Coordinates of C-alpha atoms in Angstrom, one line a residue:
M1 CA 0.0 0.0 0.0
A2 CA 2.7 2.5 1.0
E3 CA 4.8 1.7 -2.1
K4 CA 1.8 2.3 -4.3
I5 CA 1.1 5.6 -2.7
D6 CA 4.7 6.6 -3.1
L7 CA 4.7 5.7 -6.8
L8 CA 1.3 7.4 -7.3
I9 CA 2.4 10.7 -5.6
N10 CA 5.6 10.7 -7.8
S11 CA 3.5 10.4 -10.9
I12 CA 0.7 12.8 -10.1
N13 CA 2.4 15.5 -8.0
G14 CA 3.2 17.8 -10.9
K15 CA -0.4 17.8 -12.2
Y16 CA -2.1 18.6 -8.9
Y17 CA 0.7 21.0 -7.8
S18 CA 0.1 23.1 -10.9
E19 CA -3.7 22.9 -10.3
F20 CA -3.3 24.1 -6.7
I21 CA -1.0 27.0 -7.6
A22 CA -3.4 28.2 -10.3
K23 CA -6.3 28.1 -7.7
R24 CA -4.2 29.6 -4.9
N25 CA -3.8 32.9 -6.8
K26 CA -7.6 33.4 -6.5
I27 CA -7.9 32.6 -2.8
S28 CA -8.3 35.5 -0.4
S29 CA -9.4 34.0 2.9
E30 CA -8.7 31.1 5.3
E31 CA -12.1 29.6 4.6
D32 CA -11.6 29.8 0.8
L33 CA -8.3 28.0 1.3
R34 CA -9.9 25.2 3.3
V35 CA -12.7 24.7 0.8
S36 CA -10.3 24.8 -2.2
F37 CA -7.7 22.5 -0.8
S38 CA -10.1 19.9 0.7
S39 CA -11.9 19.8 -2.7
L40 CA -8.5 19.2 -4.3
I41 CA -7.8 16.3 -1.9
D42 CA -11.2 14.8 -2.7
L43 CA -10.5 15.1 -6.4
I44 CA -7.1 13.3 -6.0
C45 CA -8.8 10.5 -4.1
Q46 CA -11.6 10.1 -6.6
E47 CA -9.4 10.1 -9.7
N48 CA -6.8 7.8 -8.2
G49 CA -8.8 5.4 -6.1
I50 CA -7.3 6.5 -2.8
S51 CA -9.3 6.2 0.5
I52 CA -8.5 8.3 3.5
P53 CA -10.0 7.0 6.8
E54 CA -11.9 9.3 9.1
E55 CA -12.0 12.4 7.0
R56 CA -13.7 15.1 9.1
H57 CA -14.0 18.9 8.9
E58 CA -14.5 21.3 11.8
Y59 CA -14.0 18.5 14.3
S60 CA -14.5 19.5 17.9
V61 CA -11.9 18.5 20.5
Y62 CA -11.0 19.5 24.0
K63 CA -10.5 23.3 24.1
G64 CA -10.8 23.8 20.3
R65 CA -12.0 22.8 16.9
I66 CA -9.9 21.2 14.2
D67 CA -10.3 22.6 10.7
S68 CA -9.7 19.3 8.9
L69 CA -8.8 15.8 10.3
Y70 CA -7.6 13.2 7.9
G71 CA -7.1 10.0 9.9
E72 CA -4.2 11.0 12.2
V73 CA -3.2 14.2 10.3
I74 CA -4.5 17.5 11.8
L75 CA -4.7 20.2 9.3
E76 CA -5.0 23.8 10.5
Y77 CA -5.6 26.4 7.8
K78 CA -4.5 30.0 8.0
A79 CA -5.2 33.1 5.8
P80 CA -3.1 33.1 2.6
N81 CA 0.5 34.2 3.2
L82 CA -0.1 34.8 6.9
L83 CA 2.9 32.7 8.1
D84 CA 6.4 34.1 8.5
N85 CA 9.7 32.5 7.7
S86 CA 10.5 32.1 11.4
N87 CA 8.5 30.2 14.0
N88 CA 9.6 32.9 16.5
S89 CA 7.1 35.3 15.1
K90 CA 3.8 35.9 17.0
K91 CA 1.7 34.7 14.1
N92 CA 3.6 31.4 13.7
S93 CA 3.8 30.8 17.5
K94 CA 0.1 31.3 17.9
A95 CA -0.7 28.9 15.0
I96 CA 1.7 26.3 16.4
E97 CA 0.2 26.6 19.9
Q98 CA -3.2 26.1 18.4
V99 CA -2.2 22.8 16.7
Q100 CA -0.4 21.6 19.9
R101 CA -3.7 22.1 21.8
H102 CA -5.5 20.1 19.1
I103 CA -3.1 17.2 19.3
L104 CA -3.5 17.0 23.1
G105 CA -7.2 17.5 22.7
I106 CA -7.7 14.6 20.2
E107 CA -5.5 12.4 22.4
K108 CA -7.9 13.0 25.2
K109 CA -11.0 12.5 23.0
Q110 CA -9.9 9.5 21.0
K111 CA -7.8 7.8 23.7
K112 CA -4.9 7.6 21.3
L113 CA -1.3 8.5 22.1
S114 CA -0.4 12.1 20.9
N115 CA 2.7 10.8 19.2
R116 CA 0.5 9.1 16.6
F117 CA -0.7 12.4 15.2
L118 CA 0.9 14.8 12.7
G119 CA -0.1 18.5 13.0
V120 CA 0.1 20.7 9.9
V121 CA -0.2 24.5 9.7
F122 CA -0.9 25.6 6.1
D123 CA -1.5 29.0 4.6
G124 CA -1.1 28.0 1.0
Y125 CA 2.4 29.4 0.8
K126 CA 4.1 27.8 3.7
I127 CA 3.8 24.6 5.7
I128 CA 4.8 23.8 9.3
F129 CA 4.8 20.2 10.5
I130 CA 4.4 19.5 14.2
R131 CA 4.8 16.2 16.1
R132 CA 5.1 15.2 19.8
R133 CA 7.9 12.8 20.5
N134 CA 8.8 11.4 24.0
N135 CA 6.6 14.2 25.6
L136 CA 8.6 16.9 23.7
W137 CA 7.4 18.9 20.7
D138 CA 9.2 18.5 17.4
I139 CA 8.3 21.6 15.4
E140 CA 9.8 21.9 11.9
N141 CA 10.8 25.2 10.4
P142 CA 8.3 26.6 7.9
V143 CA 8.9 25.3 4.4
T144 CA 7.9 27.2 1.3
V145 CA 5.3 25.5 -0.8
N146 CA 7.0 24.2 -3.9
K147 CA 6.9 21.0 -5.9
D148 CA 9.0 19.0 -3.4
S149 CA 7.3 20.2 -0.2
F150 CA 3.9 19.7 -1.8
K151 CA 4.9 16.2 -2.7
L152 CA 6.0 15.5 0.9
F153 CA 2.7 17.0 2.2
L154 CA 0.7 14.7 0.0
Q155 CA 2.8 11.7 0.9
R156 CA 2.2 12.3 4.6
L157 CA -1.5 13.1 4.1
F158 CA -2.3 10.0 2.0
S159 CA -0.2 7.6 4.1
V160 CA -2.5 7.9 7.1
G161 CA -4.0 4.6 6.2
I162 CA -0.8 2.7 5.4
Q163 CA -0.4 -0.8 6.7
G164 CA 2.2 -1.6 9.3
K165 CA 3.9 0.4 12.1
A166 CA 5.6 3.6 11.3
L167 CA 9.4 3.3 11.5
I168 CA 9.8 5.9 14.2
I169 CA 11.7 5.9 17.4
D170 CA 8.7 5.7 19.7
N171 CA 7.7 2.4 18.1
L172 CA 11.2 1.0 18.0
I173 CA 11.7 1.7 21.7
Q174 CA 8.7 -0.3 22.6
D175 CA 9.7 -3.3 20.4
F176 CA 13.5 -3.4 20.6
S177 CA 14.8 -1.7 23.7
I178 CA 15.1 -2.8 27.3
V179 CA 11.6 -1.5 28.1
S180 CA 10.4 -4.6 26.3
T181 CA 10.2 -7.8 28.4
D182 CA 10.7 -9.9 25.2
V183 CA 14.0 -8.1 24.5
I184 CA 15.2 -8.7 28.1
K185 CA 14.5 -12.4 27.6
D186 CA 16.3 -12.5 24.2
L187 CA 19.3 -10.7 25.6
K188 CA 19.6 -13.2 28.5
V189 CA 19.5 -16.0 25.9
I190 CA 22.4 -14.4 24.0
L191 CA 24.4 -13.9 27.2
S192 CA 23.8 -17.4 28.3
N193 CA 24.9 -18.9 24.9
F194 CA 27.9 -16.7 24.8
I195 CA 29.0 -17.7 28.3
Q196 CA 28.5 -21.4 27.5
N197 CA 30.6 -21.1 24.3
D198 CA 33.3 -18.7 25.4
F199 CA 36.2 -20.6 24.0
G200 CA 38.1 -21.0 20.7
K201 CA 37.3 -18.5 18.0
I202 CA 34.3 -17.1 19.9
N203 CA 36.7 -16.2 22.8
L204 CA 39.2 -14.6 20.4
L205 CA 36.5 -12.4 18.9
Y206 CA 35.4 -11.4 22.4
E207 CA 38.9 -10.7 23.7
Q208 CA 39.7 -8.5 20.6
W209 CA 36.4 -6.6 21.0
K210 CA 37.3 -6.1 24.7
I211 CA 40.7 -4.6 23.8
L212 CA 39.0 -2.2 21.4
F213 CA 36.2 -1.3 23.8
R214 CA 38.8 -0.5 26.5
E215 CA 40.4 2.0 24.0
V216 CA 37.0 3.4 23.1
C217 CA 35.8 4.2 26.6
G218 CA 39.0 4.3 28.6
Y219 CA 37.6 1.7 30.9
D220 CA 39.5 -1.3 32.3
F221 CA 37.0 -4.1 33.2
D222 CA 39.7 -5.9 35.2
T223 CA 40.9 -3.2 37.5
K224 CA 38.0 -0.8 37.9
K225 CA 34.7 -1.3 39.6
I226 CA 31.5 0.1 38.4
E227 CA 28.0 0.1 39.9
I228 CA 26.2 -2.6 37.9
K229 CA 23.3 -3.4 40.2
E230 CA 21.0 -1.4 37.9
L231 CA 22.1 -3.4 34.9
L232 CA 21.7 -6.8 36.8
K233 CA 18.2 -5.7 38.0
T234 CA 17.2 -4.6 34.5
F235 CA 18.1 -8.0 33.0
N236 CA 17.0 -10.0 36.0
I237 CA 20.5 -11.5 36.4
K238 CA 20.8 -13.3 39.7
D239 CA 24.6 -13.9 39.6
E240 CA 26.2 -10.7 40.9
G241 CA 29.6 -12.0 39.9
V242 CA 28.8 -12.0 36.2
D243 CA 31.4 -10.2 34.1
L244 CA 30.2 -6.8 33.1
S245 CA 32.1 -6.9 29.8
K246 CA 30.2 -10.1 28.8
V247 CA 26.8 -8.5 29.5
I248 CA 27.8 -5.5 27.3
F249 CA 29.1 -7.8 24.6
A250 CA 25.8 -9.6 24.5
I251 CA 23.9 -6.3 24.3
H252 CA 26.2 -5.1 21.5
T253 CA 25.6 -8.5 19.6
Y254 CA 21.8 -8.0 19.8
Y255 CA 22.0 -4.4 18.7
A256 CA 24.4 -5.2 15.9
L257 CA 22.1 -7.8 14.4
F258 CA 19.1 -5.4 14.7
I259 CA 21.0 -2.7 12.9
K260 CA 22.1 -5.1 10.1
L261 CA 18.6 -6.3 9.6
L262 CA 17.3 -2.7 9.6
G263 CA 20.1 -1.6 7.2
A264 CA 19.4 -4.5 4.8
E265 CA 15.7 -3.8 4.7
T266 CA 16.2 -0.1 4.2
L267 CA 18.7 -0.7 1.4
T268 CA 16.3 -3.2 -0.3
Y269 CA 13.3 -0.9 0.1
F270 CA 15.0 2.2 -1.5
R271 CA 16.6 0.2 -4.2
H272 CA 13.4 -1.6 -5.4
R273 CA 10.4 -0.1 -3.5
D274 CA 8.3 -3.3 -3.9
N275 CA 10.9 -5.7 -2.6
S276 CA 11.5 -6.7 1.0
F277 CA 14.7 -8.5 2.3
L278 CA 12.8 -9.4 5.5
S279 CA 9.9 -11.0 3.7
A280 CA 12.3 -13.1 1.6
I281 CA 13.9 -14.7 4.7
N282 CA 13.1 -18.4 4.8
S283 CA 12.1 -19.4 8.4
N284 CA 13.1 -23.0 7.6
N285 CA 16.5 -21.9 6.5
L286 CA 17.1 -18.9 8.8
Q287 CA 20.7 -19.7 9.7
H288 CA 21.7 -19.6 6.0
D289 CA 19.9 -16.3 5.3
I290 CA 21.4 -14.7 8.4
T291 CA 24.9 -16.0 7.5
N292 CA 24.5 -14.2 4.1
L293 CA 23.5 -11.1 6.1
E294 CA 26.5 -11.3 8.4
N295 CA 29.1 -12.0 5.7
G296 CA 27.9 -9.0 3.7
E297 CA 26.5 -10.9 0.7
V298 CA 23.0 -9.3 1.1
F299 CA 24.5 -5.9 0.9
R300 CA 26.9 -6.7 -1.9
Y301 CA 24.0 -8.0 -3.9
E302 CA 22.3 -4.6 -3.5
G303 CA 25.4 -2.6 -4.4
I304 CA 27.1 -1.9 -1.1
N305 CA 30.5 -3.6 -1.2
N306 CA 31.8 -3.0 2.3
F307 CA 28.9 -2.9 4.8
N308 CA 30.0 -6.1 6.6
E309 CA 33.7 -6.8 6.4
G310 CA 33.8 -9.3 9.2
D311 CA 33.1 -8.1 12.8
F312 CA 33.0 -9.4 16.3
F313 CA 29.3 -9.8 16.6
S314 CA 28.6 -12.8 14.3
W315 CA 30.0 -15.3 16.8
Y316 CA 26.6 -16.7 17.4
L317 CA 26.7 -18.4 14.0
L318 CA 29.4 -20.6 15.3
C319 CA 27.1 -22.0 18.1
W320 CA 23.7 -21.8 16.4
N321 CA 21.0 -23.7 18.2
D322 CA 17.2 -23.6 18.7
E323 CA 17.5 -20.7 21.2
I324 CA 19.5 -18.5 18.9
N325 CA 17.2 -19.4 16.1
L326 CA 14.2 -18.2 18.1
V327 CA 15.9 -14.9 19.2
T328 CA 16.8 -14.2 15.5
S329 CA 13.3 -15.2 14.3
N330 CA 11.8 -12.8 16.9
L331 CA 13.8 -9.9 15.6
V332 CA 12.9 -10.6 12.0
K333 CA 9.2 -11.0 12.8
K334 CA 9.0 -7.8 14.7
L335 CA 10.8 -5.8 12.0
K336 CA 8.5 -7.2 9.4
D337 CA 5.6 -5.4 11.1
Y338 CA 7.1 -2.0 10.1
D339 CA 6.4 0.1 7.1
F340 CA 9.7 1.3 5.8
S341 CA 8.0 4.0 3.7
S342 CA 8.0 6.0 6.9
L343 CA 11.6 6.8 6.2
N344 CA 10.3 8.8 3.2
L345 CA 7.7 10.5 5.2
E346 CA 9.8 11.5 8.2
P347 CA 13.4 12.1 6.9
K348 CA 14.3 14.1 10.0
E349 CA 13.4 11.2 12.3
A350 CA 15.1 8.6 10.1
K351 CA 18.6 9.9 10.8
D352 CA 18.0 9.7 14.6
L353 CA 16.7 6.1 14.7
I354 CA 20.0 4.4 15.1
K355 CA 21.3 6.9 17.7
N356 CA 18.2 6.9 19.8
I357 CA 17.5 3.2 20.0
Y358 CA 21.0 2.5 21.3
H359 CA 20.4 5.0 24.1
Y360 CA 17.6 2.7 25.4
L361 CA 19.7 -0.5 25.2
L362 CA 21.9 0.5 28.1
P363 CA 20.8 2.4 31.2
Q364 CA 21.9 6.1 30.9
K365 CA 24.0 5.9 34.1
L366 CA 26.0 3.0 32.8
R367 CA 26.5 4.6 29.4
H368 CA 27.9 7.7 31.0
S369 CA 30.1 5.7 33.3
L370 CA 31.6 4.1 30.2
G371 CA 32.2 7.5 28.6
E372 CA 29.4 7.2 26.0
Y373 CA 28.0 10.5 25.0
Y374 CA 26.4 11.6 21.7
T375 CA 26.5 14.9 19.9
P376 CA 23.0 16.5 19.8
D377 CA 21.9 17.5 16.3
W378 CA 21.6 21.2 17.0
L379 CA 25.3 21.3 18.0
A380 CA 26.4 19.3 14.9
E381 CA 24.4 21.6 12.6
F382 CA 25.8 24.7 14.3
L383 CA 29.4 23.5 13.9
I384 CA 28.9 22.5 10.3
E385 CA 27.5 25.9 9.5
K386 CA 30.3 27.7 11.3
M387 CA 32.9 25.7 9.3
E388 CA 31.4 27.3 6.1
I389 CA 32.3 24.3 4.0
D390 CA 31.8 24.8 0.3
F391 CA 31.5 21.3 -1.1
S392 CA 31.4 22.6 -4.6
Q393 CA 35.1 23.2 -4.3
N394 CA 36.0 19.5 -4.0
V395 CA 36.6 19.7 -0.2
R396 CA 36.3 16.6 2.0
L397 CA 34.9 16.3 5.5
L398 CA 36.4 13.7 7.8
D399 CA 34.9 12.9 11.2
P400 CA 37.7 11.0 13.0
T401 CA 35.4 9.8 15.8
C402 CA 32.1 9.6 13.9
G403 CA 30.0 7.6 16.4
S404 CA 26.6 6.8 14.9
G405 CA 27.2 9.3 12.1
T406 CA 25.5 12.5 13.3
F407 CA 28.0 14.8 11.6
L408 CA 28.1 12.6 8.5
A409 CA 24.3 12.7 8.0
I410 CA 24.2 16.5 8.5
A411 CA 27.0 17.1 6.1
I412 CA 25.3 14.8 3.5
N413 CA 22.1 16.8 3.9
K414 CA 24.1 20.0 3.3
I415 CA 25.4 18.7 0.0
K416 CA 21.9 17.7 -1.0
T417 CA 20.4 21.1 -0.2
E418 CA 23.2 23.2 -1.7
N419 CA 23.8 21.4 -4.9
S420 CA 21.1 21.5 -7.5
D421 CA 22.5 18.9 -9.9
T422 CA 21.0 15.8 -8.2
S423 CA 22.5 13.5 -10.9
K424 CA 25.9 14.0 -9.3
H425 CA 24.9 13.8 -5.6
L426 CA 25.7 10.1 -5.1
N427 CA 29.4 10.3 -6.2
K428 CA 29.8 13.8 -4.7
I429 CA 28.7 12.5 -1.3
I430 CA 30.7 9.3 -1.1
N431 CA 33.8 11.2 -2.2
S432 CA 33.3 14.1 0.2
V433 CA 32.0 12.7 3.5
T434 CA 34.1 10.2 5.4
G435 CA 33.9 8.8 9.0
I436 CA 36.3 6.8 11.2
D437 CA 35.6 5.2 14.6
L438 CA 37.3 2.7 16.8
N439 CA 34.0 1.3 18.1
P440 CA 32.8 -1.5 15.8
L441 CA 29.2 -1.0 16.9
A442 CA 29.5 2.7 16.0
V443 CA 30.8 1.8 12.5
I444 CA 27.8 -0.4 11.8
S445 CA 25.5 2.3 13.0
A446 CA 27.2 5.0 11.0
K447 CA 27.1 2.9 7.8
T448 CA 23.4 2.3 8.3
N449 CA 22.8 6.1 8.8
Y450 CA 24.8 6.7 5.7
I451 CA 22.6 4.4 3.7
I452 CA 19.5 6.2 5.1
A453 CA 21.0 9.6 4.2
L454 CA 21.6 8.3 0.6
S455 CA 18.1 6.8 0.3
E456 CA 16.9 8.8 -2.7
Y457 CA 20.1 8.0 -4.7
L458 CA 20.5 4.3 -3.9
N459 CA 18.8 3.2 -7.2
E460 CA 21.6 5.0 -9.1
I461 CA 24.2 2.5 -7.9
D462 CA 25.6 0.6 -10.9
E463 CA 26.9 -2.9 -11.3
N464 CA 30.3 -2.0 -9.7
G465 CA 28.6 -1.0 -6.4
I466 CA 29.9 1.6 -4.0
D467 CA 31.9 1.6 -0.7
I468 CA 30.4 3.4 2.2
P469 CA 33.3 5.6 3.4
V470 CA 33.1 4.7 7.1
Y471 CA 36.0 2.8 8.5
L472 CA 36.9 0.9 11.7
S473 CA 40.2 2.4 12.8
D474 CA 42.0 4.3 15.5
S475 CA 42.4 7.9 14.2
L476 CA 44.7 8.9 17.0
L477 CA 47.1 5.9 17.2
A478 CA 48.4 4.8 13.8
P479 CA 50.3 1.5 13.5
L480 CA 54.0 1.8 14.0
E481 CA 56.2 1.7 10.9
F482 CA 59.4 -0.4 11.0
K483 CA 62.1 0.0 8.4
S484 CA 65.1 -2.2 7.6
K485 CA 67.5 -2.5 4.6
S486 CA 65.4 -5.3 3.2
K487 CA 61.8 -4.3 4.0
S488 CA 59.5 -1.8 5.6
Y489 CA 56.2 -2.8 7.3
Y490 CA 53.5 -1.6 9.7
S491 CA 53.1 -3.5 12.9
L492 CA 49.5 -4.3 13.9
P493 CA 49.1 -6.0 17.3
T494 CA 46.0 -8.2 17.9
K495 CA 44.9 -10.8 20.4
V496 CA 46.2 -13.7 18.2
G497 CA 49.6 -12.0 17.4
V498 CA 51.3 -9.2 15.6
F499 CA 50.5 -8.8 11.9
K500 CA 53.2 -7.2 9.7
I501 CA 51.7 -5.4 6.8
P502 CA 54.2 -4.3 4.0
V503 CA 54.3 -0.6 3.4
S504 CA 54.3 -1.3 -0.3
L505 CA 50.9 -2.9 0.0
I506 CA 49.4 0.1 1.9
E507 CA 50.8 2.6 -0.6
T508 CA 49.7 0.7 -3.7
D509 CA 46.7 2.3 -5.5

């Protein structure tokens, strides 16, 4: 359903946008705008076989009356050209407060959570989108009505009846974070299986991860003590002597698999629209399909050459059993319930999904004790603007500690908004925006956010594929170079020994 709406809007947008602009020039009042636009919506529905649930006009709620209600979209009309360019103006603030009251009022009347509703202020020339997330208001800046913003408006309006859950952080928290009792059970299964099989290659993967994690957070599990009672209580772990690092490794394993599944489905959706990686997974051959996910074959098939290059979190494939099969199956089934077209409808939220869900996998107190903090979007946006980067001059941006990719996503968005030639965006972005991080989980997260940021260009990938320029490395401590008369090499210490990499190999194009 969502894919059909997407394709339909792409094909009809120009026609109805032109029709609206022609009518708009004759509109002189708020009521004229409401009548004209609602008539246009009805016409689009009739001519294209679209049905909007619960279409109501002048709908009374607690402390107010909604101009138009389309399912879960609240539309508040204003007199033509009333809105200013800034939401700080009195006119904008008053209109926004009115919609906020409507959202809270309809929550009370219909007994639905306020985060399900989208508020829209519309004066024919500008649009303001308003949502409530985690008890905080998310108010977008006014956007001028043009072909692109009109298309987004129609997509959001006609998608009120889409099947499946919206891929937004509120829903993901309920299904995939530690607030879910099912997730707690699955995490305990992963931890139990890891402890039972902590030998051989699995132990080597764990010990190497442990070395990296110490460097990432500056925390020595063996010599320092940390208050872990909250963590043990959260996961209902009776053994107070359990190794904290093993608990965190199990959590990272769960999160890494979740991110890979999310990334694969996102990539498949934006490449093909009507295809689904998750739906193609065979429950009778789950281990085989997940192995192809973990070894990167799924991503290479869709044109991403380097999403998975071998990491620490696929250890569970070496001890696959019925319990692990069930945990993996649970993840796949839950993600299948989601409608990935939501990424199109809420691009601002899409880039925050990865960062926010991780915040709920570990208690905040523990994350901060481990030195884990994330850059807020407003600060990243401020710094990018202050840098005054002109990407048209072939400059490159490198974030040497990119985390989940906040700076990368904002830089990519800057390229998209400042360069009008969209045919060159894909190559421009991957040649201009690069990230490095020492945390293997952060690298997986940043690559997924990079894919989401590239969403509208993914179908331009040719048969050679592309590399996502996010790399697992220590940007502060480079490998030592050793020179002798006969050879020169870099020394790379690992848990299994020291690897000597010839300088000639590194410097070869």
